[in-house]
Amino acid sequence: MTQQEKEFREGKLLPMLIKFSIPSTISALTIIIYNVTDRYFIGQAVGRNGIGAIAIIFPIILLLNATAMLFSIGGAALAGIKMGREDISGARRVLGTSLFVVTAIGLFYTIFGIVFQIPIIKFMGAGENNIKYAVEYNTYFFPSIIFQLIFNSFCSFVRLEGNPIMSMIINLSSAFANMILDYILVMVIPLGMKGAAIATSISNIIPAVLLIIYFSRSNLLKLERKYIRYNKNILKGILSIGVSAFLNQFFNGLYVYVLNIQLVRYGGEIALAAMGIMSILRNFINTSYVGLNQGRQPILSYNWGARNYKRVKDTFYTSVSITAAASIILVSLIVFKAPFMAGFFVKNDPELIAYTTKGIHVHLSMMISTAVYLSCTNYFQAVGKGYITSRFIFLRLILLSIPLTFILPIKFGVFGALLSFPIADTTAGILALYVMSKEIKNLNYRQSIEDEKKKRGIRR
């Protein structure tokens, strides 16, 4: 048993959660830094039409994130469970299979996106004022899709090795490269949307290459050529756990698409530009939650595999308390400082700032319930029960968010569409707490069985 495995089993929980969650949160927030940087410089150099174009193509970004999350959550959880069962070669097979499949999917996305770029962008709702900006951005972004998928899929495996600091460093190298290149290529040269896309592409290549080098030299999850191949059974295991993470991002993309259509219908292009700002704030909060949950995932997965159910329960209780406290601070800061948040992205557009400020109050004020929902559903992913999370995703997005986006504007106009998000998340959060209370009872029961086995000297 390695020192890291011993820490997973016996280390003090709060220090260990802080050790993993802070770097994981910083790493997760680099995705937001990407989007903030692009929107800031595009807003300064291009204006509201450029921000509107980014809002139009945002569902495409969510699809890529969905694919990455499938392997980041599913692959890392499966590898962690195998490590808990002392099957290191099995964990290495999970890593190799994930790399093979991610590369194949990335190649398909790249070719499909380049060939059908115009129909895709028009389908997303691009209008005559922003379609040329969306096309310009995608033309220089699509070639880097494979690298983005590798980057976003495999940092979780670095954390699983017990090296959250290295994961954070890889993420930050990408974020800093993007900021520097955005400034040079958008503002100094200037290349506008093209420059922002090139900056993002280069910033995807850097961490992807670093990750390949890291795992090729690793002693624990070593990336070996014999494991980089298609393995049906391992892929099935990854999908069974990670499909809920994929569906969450995919249906979020569908929701964003529907929301954009309704915003344009009831509020015009100013509503779409406002959503371009609000979406980055919403994803900043969401990503903070995801970072905290990613930090605890290796601990939950490992101890579930090791049948240490008391530690699984204690990890959940401690982590959900941290997440709840963080959510109160983040949501309060953004809601009470809404005019400043809106004004950060645009200049000389008081109408858009006022519109976005009101939208923030309506759309984001109940995101504390999102913290509860994500903490509960991500728990089920970490312990290999992704099917439960899938049901919640279907409830939250297909049964609540998307229908409400069509229903509420009939009575409340454009702000009715914005209300769909807080109503759906609050409802889903309450139900998630109820299901989690039953899971806690299940953990207590499982632990009692394990304790009885120990008394009788029965080997697992």
Coordinates of N, CA and C in Angstrom, one line a residue, residues 179-272:
M179 N -4.5 34.3 -21.0 CA -4.6 35.7 -20.6 C -3.6 36.5 -21.4
I180 N -2.4 36.0 -21.4 CA -1.3 36.8 -22.1 C -1.5 36.8 -23.6
L181 N -1.9 35.7 -24.2 CA -2.1 35.6 -25.6 C -3.4 36.4 -26.0
D182 N -4.4 36.4 -25.2 CA -5.6 37.2 -25.5 C -5.3 38.6 -25.6
Y183 N -4.5 39.1 -24.6 CA -4.2 40.5 -24.6 C -3.4 40.9 -25.9
I184 N -2.4 40.0 -26.2 CA -1.6 40.3 -27.4 C -2.3 40.2 -28.7
L185 N -3.1 39.1 -28.8 CA -3.8 38.9 -30.1 C -5.1 39.6 -30.3
V186 N -5.7 40.0 -29.2 CA -7.0 40.7 -29.4 C -6.8 42.3 -29.3
M187 N -6.0 42.7 -28.4 CA -5.9 44.1 -28.1 C -4.6 44.8 -28.8
V188 N -3.5 44.1 -28.8 CA -2.3 44.7 -29.3 C -2.2 44.6 -30.8
I189 N -2.4 43.4 -31.4 CA -2.1 43.3 -32.8 C -3.0 44.1 -33.8
P190 N -4.4 44.1 -33.6 CA -5.3 43.3 -33.0 C -6.0 42.4 -34.0
L191 N -6.4 41.2 -33.5 CA -7.1 40.2 -34.4 C -8.5 39.9 -34.1
G192 N -9.0 40.6 -33.0 CA -10.4 40.4 -32.6 C -10.8 39.0 -32.3
M193 N -11.9 38.5 -32.8 CA -12.4 37.2 -32.5 C -11.4 36.1 -32.9
K194 N -10.8 36.3 -34.0 CA -9.7 35.4 -34.5 C -8.6 35.3 -33.4
G195 N -8.2 36.4 -32.9 CA -7.1 36.4 -31.9 C -7.5 35.6 -30.6
A196 N -8.8 35.8 -30.2 CA -9.3 35.1 -29.0 C -9.3 33.6 -29.2
A197 N -9.7 33.2 -30.4 CA -9.8 31.8 -30.7 C -8.4 31.1 -30.8
I198 N -7.5 31.8 -31.4 CA -6.1 31.3 -31.5 C -5.5 31.2 -30.1
A199 N -5.7 32.2 -29.2 CA -5.2 32.2 -27.9 C -5.8 31.0 -27.1
T200 N -7.0 30.7 -27.2 CA -7.7 29.6 -26.6 C -7.1 28.3 -27.1
S201 N -6.9 28.2 -28.4 CA -6.4 26.9 -29.0 C -5.0 26.6 -28.5
I202 N -4.1 27.6 -28.5 CA -2.7 27.4 -28.0 C -2.7 27.0 -26.5
S203 N -3.6 27.6 -25.8 CA -3.7 27.4 -24.3 C -4.3 26.0 -24.0
N204 N -5.0 25.4 -25.0 CA -5.4 24.0 -24.8 C -4.3 23.0 -25.1
I205 N -3.4 23.4 -26.1 CA -2.3 22.5 -26.5 C -1.3 22.3 -25.4
I206 N -1.0 23.4 -24.7 CA 0.1 23.4 -23.7 C -0.2 22.4 -22.6
P207 N -1.4 22.5 -21.9 CA -1.7 21.5 -20.8 C -1.8 20.1 -21.3
A208 N -2.4 19.9 -22.5 CA -2.5 18.5 -23.0 C -1.2 17.8 -23.1
V209 N -0.2 18.6 -23.7 CA 1.1 18.0 -23.8 C 1.8 17.7 -22.5
L210 N 1.6 18.6 -21.5 CA 2.1 18.5 -20.2 C 1.5 17.2 -19.5
L211 N 0.2 17.0 -19.7 CA -0.4 15.8 -19.1 C 0.1 14.5 -19.7
I212 N 0.3 14.5 -21.0 CA 0.9 13.2 -21.6 C 2.3 13.0 -21.1
I213 N 3.1 14.0 -21.0 CA 4.4 13.8 -20.4 C 4.4 13.4 -19.0
Y214 N 3.5 13.9 -18.2 CA 3.4 13.6 -16.8 C 3.0 12.1 -16.6
F215 N 2.0 11.6 -17.3 CA 1.6 10.2 -17.1 C 2.6 9.2 -17.7
S216 N 3.3 9.6 -18.7 CA 4.3 8.7 -19.3 C 5.5 8.5 -18.3
R217 N 5.6 9.4 -17.4 CA 6.7 9.3 -16.4 C 6.3 8.9 -15.0
S218 N 5.0 8.7 -14.8 CA 4.4 8.4 -13.5 C 4.8 7.0 -13.0
N219 N 4.8 6.9 -11.7 CA 5.1 5.6 -11.1 C 3.9 4.8 -10.8
L220 N 2.7 5.6 -10.5 CA 1.5 4.9 -10.1 C 0.6 4.7 -11.3
L221 N 0.0 5.7 -11.8 CA -0.9 5.6 -13.0 C -0.1 5.9 -14.3
K222 N 0.8 5.0 -14.5 CA 1.8 5.1 -15.7 C 1.0 4.9 -17.0
L223 N 1.2 5.8 -17.9 CA 0.6 5.6 -19.2 C 1.5 4.8 -20.1
E224 N 1.1 3.5 -20.3 CA 1.9 2.6 -21.0 C 1.2 2.2 -22.4
R225 N 2.1 2.0 -23.4 CA 1.5 1.8 -24.8 C 0.6 0.6 -24.8
K226 N 0.9 -0.4 -24.1 CA 0.0 -1.6 -24.1 C -1.4 -1.4 -23.6
Y227 N -1.6 -0.3 -22.8 CA -2.9 0.0 -22.2 C -3.7 1.0 -23.1
I228 N -3.0 1.7 -24.0 CA -3.7 2.7 -24.8 C -4.4 2.0 -26.0
R229 N -5.5 1.5 -25.7 CA -6.3 0.7 -26.7 C -7.8 0.7 -26.3
Y230 N -8.6 0.3 -27.2 CA -10.0 0.1 -26.9 C -10.2 -1.1 -26.1
N231 N -10.9 -0.9 -24.9 CA -11.3 -2.0 -24.0 C -12.8 -1.9 -23.7
K232 N -13.5 -2.8 -24.3 CA -15.0 -2.7 -24.2 C -15.5 -2.7 -22.7
N233 N -14.9 -3.6 -21.9 CA -15.4 -3.7 -20.5 C -15.1 -2.5 -19.7
I234 N -13.9 -2.0 -19.9 CA -13.5 -0.7 -19.2 C -14.3 0.4 -19.6
L235 N -14.5 0.6 -20.9 CA -15.3 1.7 -21.4 C -16.7 1.6 -20.9
K236 N -17.3 0.4 -20.8 CA -18.6 0.2 -20.2 C -18.7 0.7 -18.8
G237 N -17.6 0.4 -18.0 CA -17.6 0.8 -16.6 C -17.5 2.3 -16.5
I238 N -16.7 2.9 -17.4 CA -16.5 4.4 -17.4 C -17.9 5.1 -17.7
L239 N -18.5 4.5 -18.8 CA -19.8 5.1 -19.2 C -20.9 5.0 -18.1
S240 N -20.9 3.8 -17.4 CA -21.9 3.6 -16.4 C -21.8 4.6 -15.3
I241 N -20.6 5.1 -15.0 CA -20.4 6.1 -13.9 C -20.5 7.5 -14.5
G242 N -19.8 7.7 -15.6 CA -19.6 9.1 -16.1 C -20.7 9.6 -17.0
V243 N -21.7 8.7 -17.4 CA -22.7 9.1 -18.3 C -23.6 10.2 -17.7
S244 N -23.7 10.2 -16.4 CA -24.5 11.2 -15.7 C -23.8 12.6 -15.8
A245 N -22.5 12.6 -15.7 CA -21.8 13.9 -15.9 C -21.9 14.4 -17.3
F246 N -21.8 13.4 -18.3 CA -22.0 13.8 -19.7 C -23.4 14.4 -19.9
L247 N -24.4 13.7 -19.4 CA -25.8 14.1 -19.6 C -26.0 15.5 -19.0
N248 N -25.4 15.7 -17.8 CA -25.6 17.0 -17.1 C -25.1 18.1 -18.0
Q249 N -23.9 18.0 -18.6 CA -23.4 19.0 -19.4 C -24.1 19.1 -20.7
F250 N -24.5 18.0 -21.3 CA -25.2 18.0 -22.6 C -26.5 18.6 -22.5
F251 N -27.3 18.3 -21.5 CA -28.6 18.8 -21.3 C -28.5 20.3 -20.8
N252 N -27.4 20.6 -20.1 CA -27.2 22.0 -19.8 C -27.0 22.8 -21.1
G253 N -26.3 22.2 -22.1 CA -26.1 22.9 -23.4 C -27.4 23.0 -24.1
L254 N -28.3 22.0 -24.0 CA -29.6 22.1 -24.6 C -30.5 23.2 -23.9
Y255 N -30.3 23.2 -22.6 CA -31.1 24.3 -21.9 C -30.6 25.7 -22.3
V256 N -29.3 25.8 -22.4 CA -28.7 27.1 -22.8 C -29.2 27.5 -24.2
Y257 N -29.3 26.5 -25.1 CA -29.8 26.8 -26.4 C -31.2 27.3 -26.4
V258 N -32.1 26.5 -25.7 CA -33.5 26.9 -25.6 C -33.6 28.3 -24.9
L259 N -32.8 28.5 -23.9 CA -32.9 29.8 -23.1 C -32.5 30.9 -24.1
N260 N -31.4 30.7 -24.9 CA -31.0 31.8 -25.8 C -32.1 32.1 -26.8
I261 N -32.8 31.1 -27.3 CA -33.9 31.3 -28.3 C -35.0 32.1 -27.6
Q262 N -35.4 31.8 -26.4 CA -36.4 32.5 -25.7 C -36.0 33.9 -25.3
L263 N -34.8 34.1 -25.0 CA -34.3 35.4 -24.6 C -34.4 36.3 -25.9
V264 N -33.9 35.8 -27.0 CA -34.0 36.6 -28.2 C -35.5 36.9 -28.6
R265 N -36.3 35.9 -28.4 CA -37.8 36.1 -28.7 C -38.4 37.2 -27.9
Y266 N -38.2 37.1 -26.6 CA -38.9 38.0 -25.7 C -38.1 39.3 -25.3
G267 N -36.7 39.3 -25.5 CA -36.0 40.4 -25.1 C -35.0 41.0 -26.1
G268 N -34.9 40.3 -27.3 CA -34.0 40.8 -28.3 C -32.5 40.6 -28.0
E269 N -31.7 41.2 -28.8 CA -30.2 40.9 -28.8 C -29.6 41.4 -27.5
I270 N -30.2 42.4 -26.8 CA -29.7 42.9 -25.5 C -29.8 41.8 -24.5
A271 N -30.9 41.1 -24.5 CA -31.1 40.0 -23.6 C -30.1 38.9 -23.8
L272 N -29.7 38.6 -25.1 CA -28.7 37.6 -25.4 C -27.3 38.1 -24.9

